[in-house]
């Protein structure tokens, strides 16, 4: 790996770390700034939404029902910096019922999760989130 490859790889890692730091601050504008205009967002066990505006609407839906912090975040990238992966632990509170899910009563949950990213021109162009929905449902249904 050349020093240029290391630099590109480190820039991609820093981009994703910045995205998660903004998430943990509740800085939705900061998160959106990390994304390309045509970002593809693969929802966990769901469809794909395209565009920064669709992602902003997703953040509003999440904020309406959940308070979350990501801890123990580990970010890895390929040598070319085009693909990045992250693993983390979600510490959350379910405060308002999300459509199609169990009733919210302020339940707390701890859930491992992960995401895969594509990076293009210094911006995140794809986010694919993964977590065990059945584990989450079991935790908030107790």
PDB file of C-alpha atoms in Angstrom:
ATOM      1  CA  UNK A   1       0.000   0.000   0.000  1.00  0.00           C
ATOM      2  CA  UNK A   2       1.428   3.359  -1.001  1.00  0.00           C
ATOM      3  CA  UNK A   3       1.291   6.419   1.244  1.00  0.00           C
ATOM      4  CA  UNK A   4      -1.340   7.865  -1.128  1.00  0.00           C
ATOM      5  CA  UNK A   5      -3.517   4.746  -0.607  1.00  0.00           C
ATOM      6  CA  UNK A   6      -3.127   5.134   3.157  1.00  0.00           C
ATOM      7  CA  UNK A   7      -4.182   8.772   2.896  1.00  0.00           C
ATOM      8  CA  UNK A   8      -7.312   7.941   0.851  1.00  0.00           C
ATOM      9  CA  UNK A   9      -8.171   5.114   3.235  1.00  0.00           C
ATOM     10  CA  UNK A  10      -7.720   7.361   6.291  1.00  0.00           C
ATOM     11  CA  UNK A  11      -9.847  10.104   4.703  1.00  0.00           C
ATOM     12  CA  UNK A  12     -12.691   7.616   4.155  1.00  0.00           C
ATOM     13  CA  UNK A  13     -12.432   6.410   7.754  1.00  0.00           C
ATOM     14  CA  UNK A  14     -12.421  10.013   9.005  1.00  0.00           C
ATOM     15  CA  UNK A  15     -15.533  10.758   6.910  1.00  0.00           C
ATOM     16  CA  UNK A  16     -17.471   7.881   8.469  1.00  0.00           C
ATOM     17  CA  UNK A  17     -16.202   8.720  11.969  1.00  0.00           C
ATOM     18  CA  UNK A  18     -17.406  12.288  11.401  1.00  0.00           C
ATOM     19  CA  UNK A  19     -20.805  10.979  10.283  1.00  0.00           C
ATOM     20  CA  UNK A  20     -21.152   8.958  13.504  1.00  0.00           C
ATOM     21  CA  UNK A  21     -19.861  11.804  15.678  1.00  0.00           C
ATOM     22  CA  UNK A  22     -22.593  14.014  14.185  1.00  0.00           C
ATOM     23  CA  UNK A  23     -25.145  11.253  14.890  1.00  0.00           C
ATOM     24  CA  UNK A  24     -24.109  11.056  18.535  1.00  0.00           C
ATOM     25  CA  UNK A  25     -24.410  14.854  18.854  1.00  0.00           C
ATOM     26  CA  UNK A  26     -27.869  14.805  17.256  1.00  0.00           C
ATOM     27  CA  UNK A  27     -26.419  17.019  14.522  1.00  0.00           C
ATOM     28  CA  UNK A  28     -28.589  15.986  11.586  1.00  0.00           C
ATOM     29  CA  UNK A  29     -27.271  18.795   9.373  1.00  0.00           C
ATOM     30  CA  UNK A  30     -23.736  17.580  10.070  1.00  0.00           C
ATOM     31  CA  UNK A  31     -24.697  14.035   9.109  1.00  0.00           C
ATOM     32  CA  UNK A  32     -26.356  15.209   5.903  1.00  0.00           C
ATOM     33  CA  UNK A  33     -23.243  17.201   5.012  1.00  0.00           C
ATOM     34  CA  UNK A  34     -21.308  13.912   4.885  1.00  0.00           C
ATOM     35  CA  UNK A  35     -23.661  12.521   2.214  1.00  0.00           C
ATOM     36  CA  UNK A  36     -23.712  12.889  -1.552  1.00  0.00           C
ATOM     37  CA  UNK A  37     -26.848  14.460  -3.023  1.00  0.00           C
ATOM     38  CA  UNK A  38     -27.816  11.086  -4.531  1.00  0.00           C
ATOM     39  CA  UNK A  39     -26.977   8.949  -1.486  1.00  0.00           C
ATOM     40  CA  UNK A  40     -28.530   5.478  -1.513  1.00  0.00           C
ATOM     41  CA  UNK A  41     -29.818   4.454   1.916  1.00  0.00           C
ATOM     42  CA  UNK A  42     -30.552   0.759   2.422  1.00  0.00           C
ATOM     43  CA  UNK A  43     -32.867   0.480   5.416  1.00  0.00           C
ATOM     44  CA  UNK A  44     -32.419  -2.482   7.732  1.00  0.00           C
ATOM     45  CA  UNK A  45     -34.670  -5.286   6.460  1.00  0.00           C
ATOM     46  CA  UNK A  46     -36.368  -2.769   4.184  1.00  0.00           C
ATOM     47  CA  UNK A  47     -36.100  -0.957   0.904  1.00  0.00           C
ATOM     48  CA  UNK A  48     -33.752   1.603  -0.546  1.00  0.00           C
ATOM     49  CA  UNK A  49     -34.317   5.332  -0.317  1.00  0.00           C
ATOM     50  CA  UNK A  50     -32.353   7.650  -2.609  1.00  0.00           C
ATOM     51  CA  UNK A  51     -31.304  11.235  -2.065  1.00  0.00           C
ATOM     52  CA  UNK A  52     -30.263  13.513   0.751  1.00  0.00           C
ATOM     53  CA  UNK A  53     -33.848  14.756   1.219  1.00  0.00           C
ATOM     54  CA  UNK A  54     -35.101  11.179   1.694  1.00  0.00           C
ATOM     55  CA  UNK A  55     -32.336  10.648   4.257  1.00  0.00           C
ATOM     56  CA  UNK A  56     -33.368  13.832   6.075  1.00  0.00           C
ATOM     57  CA  UNK A  57     -36.961  12.529   6.234  1.00  0.00           C
ATOM     58  CA  UNK A  58     -35.619   9.231   7.651  1.00  0.00           C
ATOM     59  CA  UNK A  59     -33.732  11.152  10.369  1.00  0.00           C
ATOM     60  CA  UNK A  60     -36.918  13.025  11.289  1.00  0.00           C
ATOM     61  CA  UNK A  61     -38.813   9.716  11.597  1.00  0.00           C
ATOM     62  CA  UNK A  62     -36.053   8.290  13.790  1.00  0.00           C
ATOM     63  CA  UNK A  63     -35.898  11.368  16.009  1.00  0.00           C
ATOM     64  CA  UNK A  64     -39.675  11.184  16.540  1.00  0.00           C
ATOM     65  CA  UNK A  65     -39.440   7.702  18.121  1.00  0.00           C
ATOM     66  CA  UNK A  66     -35.886   7.008  19.305  1.00  0.00           C
ATOM     67  CA  UNK A  67     -32.992   8.506  21.253  1.00  0.00           C
ATOM     68  CA  UNK A  68     -29.803   6.656  20.437  1.00  0.00           C
ATOM     69  CA  UNK A  69     -26.073   6.795  21.047  1.00  0.00           C
ATOM     70  CA  UNK A  70     -23.558   4.612  19.248  1.00  0.00           C
ATOM     71  CA  UNK A  71     -20.707   3.304  21.371  1.00  0.00           C
ATOM     72  CA  UNK A  72     -17.675   1.136  20.705  1.00  0.00           C
ATOM     73  CA  UNK A  73     -17.626   2.277  17.064  1.00  0.00           C
ATOM     74  CA  UNK A  74     -15.004   0.539  14.921  1.00  0.00           C
ATOM     75  CA  UNK A  75     -14.488   1.756  11.342  1.00  0.00           C
ATOM     76  CA  UNK A  76     -12.576  -0.126   8.647  1.00  0.00           C
ATOM     77  CA  UNK A  77     -11.901   0.723   4.994  1.00  0.00           C
ATOM     78  CA  UNK A  78     -10.443  -0.867   1.914  1.00  0.00           C
ATOM     79  CA  UNK A  79      -7.090   0.399   0.687  1.00  0.00           C
ATOM     80  CA  UNK A  80      -8.774   2.453  -2.056  1.00  0.00           C
ATOM     81  CA  UNK A  81     -11.135   4.176   0.412  1.00  0.00           C
ATOM     82  CA  UNK A  82     -14.173   3.401  -1.739  1.00  0.00           C
ATOM     83  CA  UNK A  83     -15.830   1.007   0.685  1.00  0.00           C
ATOM     84  CA  UNK A  84     -16.043   1.394   4.437  1.00  0.00           C
ATOM     85  CA  UNK A  85     -17.576  -0.766   7.159  1.00  0.00           C
ATOM     86  CA  UNK A  86     -18.491   0.082  10.727  1.00  0.00           C
ATOM     87  CA  UNK A  87     -19.564  -1.948  13.729  1.00  0.00           C
ATOM     88  CA  UNK A  88     -21.019  -0.452  16.889  1.00  0.00           C
ATOM     89  CA  UNK A  89     -23.334  -0.949  19.838  1.00  0.00           C
ATOM     90  CA  UNK A  90     -26.569   1.057  19.898  1.00  0.00           C
ATOM     91  CA  UNK A  91     -27.717   2.272  23.313  1.00  0.00           C
ATOM     92  CA  UNK A  92     -31.217   3.585  22.866  1.00  0.00           C
ATOM     93  CA  UNK A  93     -34.561   4.588  24.257  1.00  0.00           C
ATOM     94  CA  UNK A  94     -37.830   3.962  22.408  1.00  0.00           C
ATOM     95  CA  UNK A  95     -39.964   6.959  23.445  1.00  0.00           C
ATOM     96  CA  UNK A  96     -42.776   7.210  20.847  1.00  0.00           C
ATOM     97  CA  UNK A  97     -44.389   4.318  18.967  1.00  0.00           C
ATOM     98  CA  UNK A  98     -43.022   3.802  15.455  1.00  0.00           C
ATOM     99  CA  UNK A  99     -45.618   2.621  12.942  1.00  0.00           C
ATOM    100  CA  UNK A 100     -45.852  -1.169  12.693  1.00  0.00           C
ATOM    101  CA  UNK A 101     -43.697  -1.773  15.789  1.00  0.00           C
ATOM    102  CA  UNK A 102     -44.547  -2.532  19.442  1.00  0.00           C
ATOM    103  CA  UNK A 103     -45.909   0.311  21.590  1.00  0.00           C
ATOM    104  CA  UNK A 104     -43.265   2.654  23.003  1.00  0.00           C
ATOM    105  CA  UNK A 105     -43.117   3.197  26.743  1.00  0.00           C
ATOM    106  CA  UNK A 106     -39.606   4.568  27.182  1.00  0.00           C
ATOM    107  CA  UNK A 107     -38.012   1.121  26.861  1.00  0.00           C
ATOM    108  CA  UNK A 108     -34.226   1.041  26.791  1.00  0.00           C
ATOM    109  CA  UNK A 109     -32.271  -1.305  24.546  1.00  0.00           C
ATOM    110  CA  UNK A 110     -28.692  -2.267  23.734  1.00  0.00           C
ATOM    111  CA  UNK A 111     -28.153  -3.732  20.306  1.00  0.00           C
ATOM    112  CA  UNK A 112     -25.126  -4.499  18.148  1.00  0.00           C
ATOM    113  CA  UNK A 113     -25.274  -3.050  14.666  1.00  0.00           C
ATOM    114  CA  UNK A 114     -23.241  -2.378  11.609  1.00  0.00           C
ATOM    115  CA  UNK A 115     -23.204  -0.455   8.374  1.00  0.00           C
ATOM    116  CA  UNK A 116     -21.535  -0.532   4.998  1.00  0.00           C
ATOM    117  CA  UNK A 117     -20.688   2.583   3.030  1.00  0.00           C
ATOM    118  CA  UNK A 118     -19.629   3.551  -0.456  1.00  0.00           C
ATOM    119  CA  UNK A 119     -17.539   6.723  -0.681  1.00  0.00           C
ATOM    120  CA  UNK A 120     -17.343   8.844  -3.823  1.00  0.00           C
ATOM    121  CA  UNK A 121     -15.655  12.240  -4.224  1.00  0.00           C
ATOM    122  CA  UNK A 122     -15.217  12.660  -0.471  1.00  0.00           C
ATOM    123  CA  UNK A 123     -18.879  12.007   0.368  1.00  0.00           C
ATOM    124  CA  UNK A 124     -20.838   8.952   1.477  1.00  0.00           C
ATOM    125  CA  UNK A 125     -22.816   7.721  -1.531  1.00  0.00           C
ATOM    126  CA  UNK A 126     -24.335   4.595   0.053  1.00  0.00           C
ATOM    127  CA  UNK A 127     -25.294   3.657   3.619  1.00  0.00           C
ATOM    128  CA  UNK A 128     -26.553   0.120   4.318  1.00  0.00           C
ATOM    129  CA  UNK A 129     -27.556  -0.396   7.965  1.00  0.00           C
ATOM    130  CA  UNK A 130     -27.899  -3.776   9.666  1.00  0.00           C
ATOM    131  CA  UNK A 131     -29.089  -4.892  13.087  1.00  0.00           C
ATOM    132  CA  UNK A 132     -31.159  -7.771  14.422  1.00  0.00           C
ATOM    133  CA  UNK A 133     -34.731  -6.468  14.351  1.00  0.00           C
ATOM    134  CA  UNK A 134     -36.062  -9.520  16.205  1.00  0.00           C
ATOM    135  CA  UNK A 135     -33.588  -8.903  19.041  1.00  0.00           C
ATOM    136  CA  UNK A 136     -34.724  -5.262  19.228  1.00  0.00           C
ATOM    137  CA  UNK A 137     -38.405  -6.268  19.260  1.00  0.00           C
ATOM    138  CA  UNK A 138     -37.730  -8.802  22.031  1.00  0.00           C
ATOM    139  CA  UNK A 139     -35.956  -6.137  24.119  1.00  0.00           C
ATOM    140  CA  UNK A 140     -38.716  -3.526  23.799  1.00  0.00           C
ATOM    141  CA  UNK A 141     -41.513  -6.087  24.271  1.00  0.00           C
ATOM    142  CA  UNK A 142     -40.419  -7.244  27.724  1.00  0.00           C
TER     143      UNK A 142
END
